[in-house]
Coordinates of C-alpha atoms in Angstrom, one line a residue:
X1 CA 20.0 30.9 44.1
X2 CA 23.5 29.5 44.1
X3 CA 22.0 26.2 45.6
X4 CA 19.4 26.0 42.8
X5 CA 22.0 26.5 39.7
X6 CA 24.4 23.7 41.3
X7 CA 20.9 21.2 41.7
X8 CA 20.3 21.7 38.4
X9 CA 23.4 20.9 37.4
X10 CA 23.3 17.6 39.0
X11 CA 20.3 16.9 38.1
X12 CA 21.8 17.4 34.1
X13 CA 24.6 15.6 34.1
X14 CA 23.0 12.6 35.5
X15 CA 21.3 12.1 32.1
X16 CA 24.0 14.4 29.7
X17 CA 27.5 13.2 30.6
X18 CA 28.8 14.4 27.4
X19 CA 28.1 16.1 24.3
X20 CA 29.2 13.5 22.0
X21 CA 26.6 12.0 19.2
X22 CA 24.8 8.6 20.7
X23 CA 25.9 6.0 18.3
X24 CA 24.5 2.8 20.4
X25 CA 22.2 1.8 22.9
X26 CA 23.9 0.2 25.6
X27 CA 22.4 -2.3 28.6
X28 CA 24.0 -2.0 32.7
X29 CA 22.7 -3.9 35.3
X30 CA 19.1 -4.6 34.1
X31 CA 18.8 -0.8 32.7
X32 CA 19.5 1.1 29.3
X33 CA 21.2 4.1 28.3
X34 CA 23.2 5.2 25.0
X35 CA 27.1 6.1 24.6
X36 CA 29.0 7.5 21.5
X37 CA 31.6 6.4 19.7
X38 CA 34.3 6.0 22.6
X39 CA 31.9 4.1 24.3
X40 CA 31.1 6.6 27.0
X41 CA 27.9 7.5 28.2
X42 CA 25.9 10.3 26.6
X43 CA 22.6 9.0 28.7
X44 CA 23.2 6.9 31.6
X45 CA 21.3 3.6 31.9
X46 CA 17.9 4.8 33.7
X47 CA 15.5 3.3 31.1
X48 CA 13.8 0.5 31.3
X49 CA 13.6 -0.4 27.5
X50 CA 15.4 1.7 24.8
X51 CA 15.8 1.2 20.9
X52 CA 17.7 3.4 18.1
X53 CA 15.6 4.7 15.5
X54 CA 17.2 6.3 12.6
X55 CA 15.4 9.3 10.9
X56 CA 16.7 11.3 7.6
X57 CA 20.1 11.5 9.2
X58 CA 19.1 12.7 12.3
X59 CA 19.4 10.3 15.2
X60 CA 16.4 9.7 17.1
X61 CA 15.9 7.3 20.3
X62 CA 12.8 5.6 21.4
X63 CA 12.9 4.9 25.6
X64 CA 10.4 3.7 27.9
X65 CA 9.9 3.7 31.6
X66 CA 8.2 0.8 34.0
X67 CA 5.1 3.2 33.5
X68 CA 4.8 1.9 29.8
X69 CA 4.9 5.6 28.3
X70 CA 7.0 6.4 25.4
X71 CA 9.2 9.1 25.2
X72 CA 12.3 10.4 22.8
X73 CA 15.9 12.0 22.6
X74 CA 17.5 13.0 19.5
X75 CA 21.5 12.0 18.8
X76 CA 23.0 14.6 21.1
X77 CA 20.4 12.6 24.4
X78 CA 18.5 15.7 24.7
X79 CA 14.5 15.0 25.0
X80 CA 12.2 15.7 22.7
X81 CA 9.4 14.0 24.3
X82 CA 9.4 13.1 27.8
X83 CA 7.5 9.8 29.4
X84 CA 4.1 10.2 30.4
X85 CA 2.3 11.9 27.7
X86 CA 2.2 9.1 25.4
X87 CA 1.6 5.2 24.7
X88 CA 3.7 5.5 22.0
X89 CA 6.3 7.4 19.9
X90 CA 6.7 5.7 16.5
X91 CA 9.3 6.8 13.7
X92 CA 7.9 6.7 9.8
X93 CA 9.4 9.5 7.1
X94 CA 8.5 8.3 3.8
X95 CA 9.8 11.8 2.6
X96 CA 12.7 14.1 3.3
X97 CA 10.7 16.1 6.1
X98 CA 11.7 16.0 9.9
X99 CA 8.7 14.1 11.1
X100 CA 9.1 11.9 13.8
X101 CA 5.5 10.4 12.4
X102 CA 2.9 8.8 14.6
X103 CA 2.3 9.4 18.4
X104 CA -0.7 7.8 20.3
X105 CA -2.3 9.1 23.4
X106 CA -5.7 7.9 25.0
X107 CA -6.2 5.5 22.3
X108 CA -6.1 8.1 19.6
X109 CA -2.9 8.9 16.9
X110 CA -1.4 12.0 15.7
X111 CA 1.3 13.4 13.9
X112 CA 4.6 15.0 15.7
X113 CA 8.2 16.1 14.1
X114 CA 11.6 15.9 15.7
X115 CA 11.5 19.4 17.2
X116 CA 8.4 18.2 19.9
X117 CA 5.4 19.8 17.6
X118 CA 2.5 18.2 18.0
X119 CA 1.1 18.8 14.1
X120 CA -1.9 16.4 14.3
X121 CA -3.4 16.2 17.6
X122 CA -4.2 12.1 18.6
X123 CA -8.0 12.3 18.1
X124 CA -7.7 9.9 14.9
X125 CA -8.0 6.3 14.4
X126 CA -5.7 5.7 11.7
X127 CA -3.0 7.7 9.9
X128 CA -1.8 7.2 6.3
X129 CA 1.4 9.3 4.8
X130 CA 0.7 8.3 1.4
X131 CA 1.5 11.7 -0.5
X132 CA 4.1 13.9 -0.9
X133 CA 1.2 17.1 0.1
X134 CA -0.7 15.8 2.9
X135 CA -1.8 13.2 5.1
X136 CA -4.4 11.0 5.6
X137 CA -6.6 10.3 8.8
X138 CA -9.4 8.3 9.7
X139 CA -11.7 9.3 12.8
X140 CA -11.1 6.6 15.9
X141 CA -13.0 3.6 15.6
X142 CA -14.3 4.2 12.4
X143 CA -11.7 3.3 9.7
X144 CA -14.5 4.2 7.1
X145 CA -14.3 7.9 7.7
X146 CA -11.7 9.5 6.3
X147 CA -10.5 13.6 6.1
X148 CA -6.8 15.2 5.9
X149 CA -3.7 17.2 6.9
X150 CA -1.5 19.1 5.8
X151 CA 1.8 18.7 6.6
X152 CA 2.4 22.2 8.6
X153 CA -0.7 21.1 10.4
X154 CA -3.5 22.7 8.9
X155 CA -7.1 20.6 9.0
X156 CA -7.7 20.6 5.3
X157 CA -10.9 18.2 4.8
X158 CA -12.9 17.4 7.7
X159 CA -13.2 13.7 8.6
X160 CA -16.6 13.0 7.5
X161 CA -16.0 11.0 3.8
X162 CA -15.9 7.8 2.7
X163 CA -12.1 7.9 1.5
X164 CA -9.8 11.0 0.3
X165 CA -7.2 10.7 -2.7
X166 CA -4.6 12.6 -2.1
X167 CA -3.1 14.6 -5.4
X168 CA -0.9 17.1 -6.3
X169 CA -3.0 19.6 -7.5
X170 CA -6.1 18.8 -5.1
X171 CA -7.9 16.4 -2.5
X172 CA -10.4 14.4 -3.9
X173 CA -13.3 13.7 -1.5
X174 CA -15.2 10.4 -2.7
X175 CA -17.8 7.3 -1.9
X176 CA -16.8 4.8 -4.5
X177 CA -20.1 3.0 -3.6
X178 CA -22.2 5.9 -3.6
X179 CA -20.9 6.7 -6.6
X180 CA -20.2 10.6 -5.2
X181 CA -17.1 12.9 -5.3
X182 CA -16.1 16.6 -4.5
X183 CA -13.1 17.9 -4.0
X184 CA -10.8 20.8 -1.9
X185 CA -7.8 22.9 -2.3
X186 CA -5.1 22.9 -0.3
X187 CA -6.0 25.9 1.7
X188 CA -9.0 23.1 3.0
X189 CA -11.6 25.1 1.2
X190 CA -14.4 23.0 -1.1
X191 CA -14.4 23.8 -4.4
X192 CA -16.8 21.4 -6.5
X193 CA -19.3 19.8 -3.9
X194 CA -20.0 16.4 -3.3
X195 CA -22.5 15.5 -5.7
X196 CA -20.8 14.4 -8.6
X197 CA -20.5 11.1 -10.6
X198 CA -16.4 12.0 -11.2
X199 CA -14.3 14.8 -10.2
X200 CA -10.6 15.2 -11.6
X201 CA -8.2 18.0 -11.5
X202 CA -8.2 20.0 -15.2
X203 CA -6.1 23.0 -14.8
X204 CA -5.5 25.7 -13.0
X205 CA -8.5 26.4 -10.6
X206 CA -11.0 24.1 -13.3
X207 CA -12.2 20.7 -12.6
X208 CA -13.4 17.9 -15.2
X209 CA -16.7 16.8 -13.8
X210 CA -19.5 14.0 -14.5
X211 CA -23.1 14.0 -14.5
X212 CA -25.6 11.3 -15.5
X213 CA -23.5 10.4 -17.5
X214 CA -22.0 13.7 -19.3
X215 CA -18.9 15.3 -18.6
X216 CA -18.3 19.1 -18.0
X217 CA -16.0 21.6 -16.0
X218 CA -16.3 22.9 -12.6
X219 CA -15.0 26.3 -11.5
X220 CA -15.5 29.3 -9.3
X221 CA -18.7 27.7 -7.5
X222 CA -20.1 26.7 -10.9
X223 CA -20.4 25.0 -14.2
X224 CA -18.7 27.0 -16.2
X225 CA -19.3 24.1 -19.3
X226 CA -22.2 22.0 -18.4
X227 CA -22.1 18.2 -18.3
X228 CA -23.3 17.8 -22.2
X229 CA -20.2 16.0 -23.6
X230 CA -20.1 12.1 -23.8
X231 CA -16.2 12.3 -23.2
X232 CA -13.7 15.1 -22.1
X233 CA -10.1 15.2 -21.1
X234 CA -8.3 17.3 -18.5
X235 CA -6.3 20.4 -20.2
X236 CA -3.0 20.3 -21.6
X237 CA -1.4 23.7 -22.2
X238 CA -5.0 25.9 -22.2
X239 CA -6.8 22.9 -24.6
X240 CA -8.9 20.3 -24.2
X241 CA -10.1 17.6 -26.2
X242 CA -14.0 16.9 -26.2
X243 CA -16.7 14.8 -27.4
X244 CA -20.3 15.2 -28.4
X245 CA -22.5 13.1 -30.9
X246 CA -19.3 11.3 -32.3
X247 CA -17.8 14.6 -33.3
X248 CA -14.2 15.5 -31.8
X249 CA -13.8 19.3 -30.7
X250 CA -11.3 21.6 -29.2
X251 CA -12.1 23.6 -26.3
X252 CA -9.5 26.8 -25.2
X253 CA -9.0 26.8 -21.1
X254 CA -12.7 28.8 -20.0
X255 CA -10.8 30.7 -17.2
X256 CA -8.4 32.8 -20.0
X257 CA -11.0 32.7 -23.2
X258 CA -14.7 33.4 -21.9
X259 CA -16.3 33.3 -25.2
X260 CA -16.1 29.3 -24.7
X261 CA -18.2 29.3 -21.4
X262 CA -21.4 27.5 -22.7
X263 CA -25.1 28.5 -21.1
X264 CA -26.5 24.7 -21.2
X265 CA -29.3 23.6 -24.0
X266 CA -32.4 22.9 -23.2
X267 CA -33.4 19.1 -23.8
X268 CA -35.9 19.1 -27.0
X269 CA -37.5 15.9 -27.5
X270 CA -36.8 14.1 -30.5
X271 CA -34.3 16.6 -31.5
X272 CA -33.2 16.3 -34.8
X273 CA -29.7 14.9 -35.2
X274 CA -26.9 17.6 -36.9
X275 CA -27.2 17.5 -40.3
X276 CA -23.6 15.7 -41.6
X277 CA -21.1 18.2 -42.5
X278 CA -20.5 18.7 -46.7
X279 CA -18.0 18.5 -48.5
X280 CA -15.9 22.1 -48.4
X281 CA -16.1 24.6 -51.1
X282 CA -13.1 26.2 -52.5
X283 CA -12.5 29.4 -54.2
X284 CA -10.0 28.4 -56.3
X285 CA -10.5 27.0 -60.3
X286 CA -11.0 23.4 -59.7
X287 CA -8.6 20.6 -61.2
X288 CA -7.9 20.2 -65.1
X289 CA -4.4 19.5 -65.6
X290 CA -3.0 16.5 -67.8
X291 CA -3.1 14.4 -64.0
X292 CA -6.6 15.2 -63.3
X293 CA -7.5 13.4 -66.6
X294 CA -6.4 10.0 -67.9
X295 CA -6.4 8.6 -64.2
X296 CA -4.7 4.5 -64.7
X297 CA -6.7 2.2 -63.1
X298 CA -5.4 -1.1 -60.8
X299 CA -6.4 -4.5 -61.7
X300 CA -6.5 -5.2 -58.0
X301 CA -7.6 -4.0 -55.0
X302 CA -5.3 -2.9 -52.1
X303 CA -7.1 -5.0 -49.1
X304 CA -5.0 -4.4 -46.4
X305 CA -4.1 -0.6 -47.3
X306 CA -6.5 2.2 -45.6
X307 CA -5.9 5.8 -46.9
X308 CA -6.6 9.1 -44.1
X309 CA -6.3 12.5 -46.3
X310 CA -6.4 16.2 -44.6
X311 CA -6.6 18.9 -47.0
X312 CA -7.3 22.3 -45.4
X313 CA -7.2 25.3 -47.7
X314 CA -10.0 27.6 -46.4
X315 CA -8.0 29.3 -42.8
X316 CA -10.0 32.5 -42.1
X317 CA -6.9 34.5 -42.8
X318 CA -4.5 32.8 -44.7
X319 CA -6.3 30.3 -47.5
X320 CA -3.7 27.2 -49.1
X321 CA -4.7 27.9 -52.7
X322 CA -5.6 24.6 -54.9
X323 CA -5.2 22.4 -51.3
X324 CA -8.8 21.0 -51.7
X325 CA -7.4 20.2 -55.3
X326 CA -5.1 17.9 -54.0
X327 CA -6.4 16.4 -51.6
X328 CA -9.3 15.7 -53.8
X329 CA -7.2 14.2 -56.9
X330 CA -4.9 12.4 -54.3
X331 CA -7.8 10.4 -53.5
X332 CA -8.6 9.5 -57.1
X333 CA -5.3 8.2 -57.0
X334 CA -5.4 5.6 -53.9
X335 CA -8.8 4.4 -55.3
X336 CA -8.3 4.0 -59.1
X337 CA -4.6 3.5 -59.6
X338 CA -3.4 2.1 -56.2
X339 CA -6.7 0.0 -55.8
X340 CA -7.6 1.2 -52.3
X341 CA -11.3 0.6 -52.1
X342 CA -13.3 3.6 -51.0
X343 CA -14.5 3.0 -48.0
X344 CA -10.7 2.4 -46.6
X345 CA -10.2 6.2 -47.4
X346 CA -11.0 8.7 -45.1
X347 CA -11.4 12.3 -46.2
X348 CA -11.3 15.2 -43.7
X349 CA -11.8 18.5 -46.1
X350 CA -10.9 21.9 -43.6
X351 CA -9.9 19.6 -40.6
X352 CA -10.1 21.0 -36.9
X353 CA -8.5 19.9 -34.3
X354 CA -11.2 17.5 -33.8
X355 CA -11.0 15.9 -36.9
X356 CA -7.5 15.2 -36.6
X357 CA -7.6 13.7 -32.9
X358 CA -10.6 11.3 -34.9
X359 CA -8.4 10.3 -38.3
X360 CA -5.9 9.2 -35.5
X361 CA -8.3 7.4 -33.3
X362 CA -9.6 6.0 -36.5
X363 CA -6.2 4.7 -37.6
X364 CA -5.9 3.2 -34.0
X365 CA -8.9 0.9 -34.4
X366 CA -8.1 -0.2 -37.6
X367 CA -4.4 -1.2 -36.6
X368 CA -6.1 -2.7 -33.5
X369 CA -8.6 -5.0 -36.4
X370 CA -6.2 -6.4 -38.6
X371 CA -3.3 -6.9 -36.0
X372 CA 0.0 -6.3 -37.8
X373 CA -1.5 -6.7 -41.7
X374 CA -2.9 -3.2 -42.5
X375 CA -0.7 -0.6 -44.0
X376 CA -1.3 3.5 -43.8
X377 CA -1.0 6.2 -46.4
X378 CA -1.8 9.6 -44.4
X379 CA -1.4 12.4 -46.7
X380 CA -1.4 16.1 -45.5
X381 CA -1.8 19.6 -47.8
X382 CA -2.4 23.1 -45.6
X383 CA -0.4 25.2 -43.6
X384 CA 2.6 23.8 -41.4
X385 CA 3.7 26.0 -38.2
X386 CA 6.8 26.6 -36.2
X387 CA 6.7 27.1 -32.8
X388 CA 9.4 29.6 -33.3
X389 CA 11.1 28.8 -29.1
X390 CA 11.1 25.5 -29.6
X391 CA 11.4 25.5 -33.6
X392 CA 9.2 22.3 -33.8
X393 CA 6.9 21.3 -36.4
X394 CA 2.8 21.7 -35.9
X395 CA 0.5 20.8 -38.2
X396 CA -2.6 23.9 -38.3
X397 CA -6.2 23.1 -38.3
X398 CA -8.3 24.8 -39.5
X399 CA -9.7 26.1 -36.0
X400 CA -6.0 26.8 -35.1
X401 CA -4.3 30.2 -34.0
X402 CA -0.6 30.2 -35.4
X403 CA 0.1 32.9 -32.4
X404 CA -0.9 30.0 -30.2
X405 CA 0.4 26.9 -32.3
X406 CA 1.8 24.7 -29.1
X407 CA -1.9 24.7 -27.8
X408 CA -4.2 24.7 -30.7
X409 CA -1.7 23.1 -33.5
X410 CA -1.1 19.4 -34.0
X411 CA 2.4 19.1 -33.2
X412 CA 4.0 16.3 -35.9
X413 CA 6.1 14.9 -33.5
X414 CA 2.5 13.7 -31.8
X415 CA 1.7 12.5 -35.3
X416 CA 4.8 10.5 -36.2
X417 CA 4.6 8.8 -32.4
X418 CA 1.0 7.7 -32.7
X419 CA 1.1 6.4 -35.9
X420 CA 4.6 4.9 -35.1
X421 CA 2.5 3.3 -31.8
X422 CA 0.4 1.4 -34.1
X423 CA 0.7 -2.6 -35.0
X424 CA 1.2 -1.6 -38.6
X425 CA 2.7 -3.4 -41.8
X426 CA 3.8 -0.1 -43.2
X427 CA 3.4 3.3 -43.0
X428 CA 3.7 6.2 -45.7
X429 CA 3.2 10.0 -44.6
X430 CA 3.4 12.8 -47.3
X431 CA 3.0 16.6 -46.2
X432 CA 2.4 19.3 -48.5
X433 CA 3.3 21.5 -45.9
X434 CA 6.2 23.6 -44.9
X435 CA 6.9 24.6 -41.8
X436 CA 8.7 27.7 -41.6
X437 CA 5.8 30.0 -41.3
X438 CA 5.2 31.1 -44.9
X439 CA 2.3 30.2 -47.2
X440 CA 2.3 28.6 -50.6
X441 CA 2.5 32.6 -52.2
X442 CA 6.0 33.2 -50.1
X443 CA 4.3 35.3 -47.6
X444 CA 4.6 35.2 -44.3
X445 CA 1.4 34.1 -42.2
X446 CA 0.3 37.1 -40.7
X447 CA 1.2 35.8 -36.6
X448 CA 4.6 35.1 -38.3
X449 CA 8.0 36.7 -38.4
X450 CA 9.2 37.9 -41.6
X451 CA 12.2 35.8 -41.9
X452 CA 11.3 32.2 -42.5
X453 CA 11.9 29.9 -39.3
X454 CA 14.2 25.9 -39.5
X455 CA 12.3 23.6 -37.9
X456 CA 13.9 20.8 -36.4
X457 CA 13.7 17.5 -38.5
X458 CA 11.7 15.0 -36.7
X459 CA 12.2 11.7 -37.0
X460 CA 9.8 9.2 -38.0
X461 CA 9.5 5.7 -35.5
X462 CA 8.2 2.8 -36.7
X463 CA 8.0 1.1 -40.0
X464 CA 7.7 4.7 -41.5
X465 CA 8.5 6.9 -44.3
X466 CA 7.7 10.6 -44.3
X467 CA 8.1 12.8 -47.2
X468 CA 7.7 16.0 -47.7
X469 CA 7.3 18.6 -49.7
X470 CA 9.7 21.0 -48.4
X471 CA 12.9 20.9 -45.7
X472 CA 14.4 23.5 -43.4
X473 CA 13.1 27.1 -43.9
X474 CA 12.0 26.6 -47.4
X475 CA 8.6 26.9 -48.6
X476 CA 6.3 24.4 -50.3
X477 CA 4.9 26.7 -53.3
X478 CA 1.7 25.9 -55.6
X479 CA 2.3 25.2 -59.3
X480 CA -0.6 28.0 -60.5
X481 CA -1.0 27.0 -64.2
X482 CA -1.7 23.4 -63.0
X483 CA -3.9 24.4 -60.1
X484 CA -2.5 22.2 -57.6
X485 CA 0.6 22.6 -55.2
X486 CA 3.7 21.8 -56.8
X487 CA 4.5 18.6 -54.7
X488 CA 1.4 16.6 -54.9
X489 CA 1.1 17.7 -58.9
X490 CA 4.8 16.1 -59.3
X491 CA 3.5 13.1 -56.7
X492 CA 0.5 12.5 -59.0
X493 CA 2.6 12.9 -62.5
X494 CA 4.6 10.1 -61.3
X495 CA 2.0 7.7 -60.4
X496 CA 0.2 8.7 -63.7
X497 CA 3.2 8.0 -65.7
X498 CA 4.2 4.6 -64.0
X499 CA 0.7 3.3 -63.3
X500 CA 1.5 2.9 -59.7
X501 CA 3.6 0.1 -60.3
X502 CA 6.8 2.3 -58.7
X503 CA 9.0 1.5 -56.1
X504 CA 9.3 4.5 -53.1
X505 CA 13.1 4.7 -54.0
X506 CA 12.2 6.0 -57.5
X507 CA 9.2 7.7 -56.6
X508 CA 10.9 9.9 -54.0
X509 CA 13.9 10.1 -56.5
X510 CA 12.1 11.4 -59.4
X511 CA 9.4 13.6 -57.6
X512 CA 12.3 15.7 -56.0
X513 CA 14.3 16.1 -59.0
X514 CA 11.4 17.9 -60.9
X515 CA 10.1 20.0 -57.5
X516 CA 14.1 20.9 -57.4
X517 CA 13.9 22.1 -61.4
X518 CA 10.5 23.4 -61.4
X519 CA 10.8 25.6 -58.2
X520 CA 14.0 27.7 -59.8
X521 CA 12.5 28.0 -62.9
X522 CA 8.6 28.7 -62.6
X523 CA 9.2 30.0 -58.8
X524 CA 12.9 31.5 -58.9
X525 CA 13.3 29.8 -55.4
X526 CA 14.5 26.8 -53.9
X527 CA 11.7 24.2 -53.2
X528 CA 14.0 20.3 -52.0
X529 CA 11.6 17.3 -50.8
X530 CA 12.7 15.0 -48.5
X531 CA 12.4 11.6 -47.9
X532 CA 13.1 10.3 -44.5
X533 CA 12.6 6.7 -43.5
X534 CA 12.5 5.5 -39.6
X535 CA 15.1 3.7 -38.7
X536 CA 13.6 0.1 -39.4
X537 CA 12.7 0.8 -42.7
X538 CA 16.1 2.3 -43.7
X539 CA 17.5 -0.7 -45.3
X540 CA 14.3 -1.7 -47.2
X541 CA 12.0 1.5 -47.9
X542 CA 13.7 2.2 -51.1
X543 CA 12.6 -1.1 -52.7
X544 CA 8.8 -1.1 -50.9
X545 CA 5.6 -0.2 -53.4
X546 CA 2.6 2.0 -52.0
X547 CA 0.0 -0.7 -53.9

């Protein structure tokens, strides 16, 4: 035994002659070895090839023997892999993992990390580390079959498809040519087959799928929403945006809200197209003030200028009293007495979500039209929201849940960037909104706290001007004997009195001086409009015109 222990010994210390770190590779008489910093020998010179790889940190040393087999030591010359077993021991760690990367072995590659695991055995033709997740391999000699790996070496898609993309949330299984995809998770189960035109990670455990042409969602072995839209989008926080016949819709996340899990439509021939939508009715005694009469009228038209109005009043629970009222006489106003044709004003009476995601697309393609010459008025009357964590703005459609407002609210940070996006001359935004959670009757919306929440001011980009009706935790109040909101009735008394011809400096002057009076006297609170310009308009806004 005593014989055995000193062999052993020997037989150490002819490779290990120190316990130093290796630092170099170092040649003797026709052979290779590696010493550390004092130049002495950590591996004597046996080898007849060596090279220093350099992994994360950790030192690791590629050797070969006359028999052409690869094998490796890490810094302190102990072996990981011995010769014999493989062709070759290759180094690649495109992230902060411990992998050695790619070993070959009768004319196949794998996958091995600096401890000796083998993690993916060398049956594969090619490998690709190309994510973060997993890892790609092809099947030997066919580089047009693909499958993948995870990274603790689990199989997770068999290597039977045409190519695999690698994401965070999934692996998408696909023949670009064949025009089919599937995909699995990462526990290498499938969950949407491969028979599909598209499939893309929505959220959670949903997938955005394509038809013949129609998009839907995929989930729990099904179609939960059949492939009937002509456009959909992935999910962002529980919503997503959809399109069918032109019309713009909201859907809430399936998988938390199962009242929006469709049963698919039969196909009708010749089905009738929906009837268009009318105009919305209000329950409120329409407009006969001293500005909904004696309207001035432009001697010119306003070419370049295109007008998008929202005016929501009727919310299930919470109507905007006289808010049809003003969007309605606010558009009298852009066509007769800033001379903006009709057809350059779009009207969207109880907006959803939809309607909203469409005025801004609209605005889009008109920007994209007249490249830099067209100029925007977008005028806003309903109910404002606070996302009380964040306290950020959101404008409500009138499909929207204040008690969700981050999901199914526009948020007007959104708004100001994508108009601000826009190759625009000008820009003009006017919200008869506040945004503290109470309605134009100082109550509190009913998924609000009682005390009254200051937003954060958001700050226009652009060549913009926003101004609004209210600032901080104020509320913009109706004006009841004139049957319109007290901001747009003071907007439209000003353009009345001056004909239009009024520069925004003295507009936004005069209409908050009589919002200021009016609110302590007729409403015995404070109501202060604010006029906030982007910072490229600050210099020149005040002396601009809206016609």
């Amino acid at each position: 035994m005593k014989k055995i222990v000193i062999l052993l010994f020997i037989l150490m210390a002819g490779i290990l002659t120190a316990t130093a770190q290796i630092v170099k590779v170092k040649e003797a008489n026709g052979k290779w070895g590696f010493v550390d910093a004092n130049d002495n020998w950590v591996v004597k010179p046996i080898y007849a090839e060596a090279s220093w790889l350099w992994n994360k940190g950790v030192g690791t040393f590629q050797l070969r023997k006359t028999d052409k087999t690869e094998g490796m030591l890490n810094a302190k010359g102990e072996i990981i892999f011995p010769q014999g077993k493989y062709e070759c021991i290759g180094e690649y760690n495109p992230y902060p993992r411990p992998y050695i990367g790619i070993i070959e072995a009768n004319k196949g590659c794998g996958v091995a990390t600096t401890d000796g695991k083998v993690i993916i055995p060398c049956r594969y033709g090619n490998i690709l580390f190309l994510h973060k997740k997993a890892i790609q391999v092809s099947a030997v000699r066919r580089d047009d079959v693909w499958g993948a790996w995870s990274y603790d070496g689990k199989e997770l898609v068999p290597c039977k498809y045409r190519y695999v993309t690698v994401q965070d949330n999934c692996l998408i299984v696909c023949d670009e040519e064949r025009n089919t995809y599937g995909a699995y998770d990462y526990n290498g189960k499938m969950v949407v087959p491969y028979e599909y035109n598209l499939v893309e990670w929505a959220a959670d455990d949903i997938y955005l799928i394509k038809k013949n042409g129609k998009f839907g969602y995929y989930a729990q072995g099904r179609e939960i929403i059949p492939c009937i839209y002509d456009d959909a989008k992935p999910f962002t926080n529980d919503v997503a945006v959809v399109k069918q016949d032109g019309e713009v819709k909201m859907l809430k996340n399936p998988l938390k809200n199962a009242a929006q899990i469709q049963v698919q439509e039969p196909v009708i021939a010749n089905k009738e197209k929906k009837k268009a939508k009318g105009p919305a009715v209000s329950r409120y005694p329409k407009p006969n003030s001293d500005v909904d009469k004696n309207i001035p009228v432009a001697n010119k038209q306003a070419e370049n200028t295109f007008v998008f109005i929202i005016c929501n009043e009727n919310y299930p629970d919470a109507p905007v009293p006289y808010s049809l009222n003003d969007g309605r006489m606010f558009r009298e106003y852009c066509q007769k007495t800033l001379g903006v044709p009709k057809a350059h004003i779009n009207m969207y009476e109880d907006a959803t979500f939809g309607n909203i995601i469409t005025a801004v697309e609209k605005m889009k393609s008109i920007a994209e039209a007249y490249e830099g010459e067209a100029s925007v008025i977008f005028y806003y009357a309903g109910h404002g929201f606070p996302d009380d964590k964040q306290a950020t703005a959101y404008l409500l459609p009138i499909d929207g849940d204040a008690s969700s407002i981050t999901t199914t609210g526009y948020s007007l940070a959104k708004l100001y960037k994508e108009i601000a996006s826009l190759k625009l001359k000008s820009s003009v935004v006017f919200l008869d909104a506040c945004f503290s959670g109470a309605k134009r009757e100082d109550e509190m919306l009913t998924s609000a706290r009682g005390v009254a929440i200051k937003v954060k001011e958001e700050a226009p980009q652009g060549n913009m001007l926003v101004f609004s009706a209210a600032q901080g935790d104020e509320t913009a109040h109706q004006l009841e004997e004139k049957h319109h909101g007290l901001f747009t009735y003071c907007l439209l008394k000003e353009l009345q009195a001056t004909q239009g011809e009024i520069d925004l400096g003295t507009l936004t002057d005069n209409v908050t001086k009589q919002v200021k009076r009016q609110s302590v006297v007729i409403n015995n609170k404070r109501q202060t409009p604010t006029a906030i310009p982007s910072q490229a308009f600050a210099d020149s806004w005040r002396n601009m015109k809206l016609k």
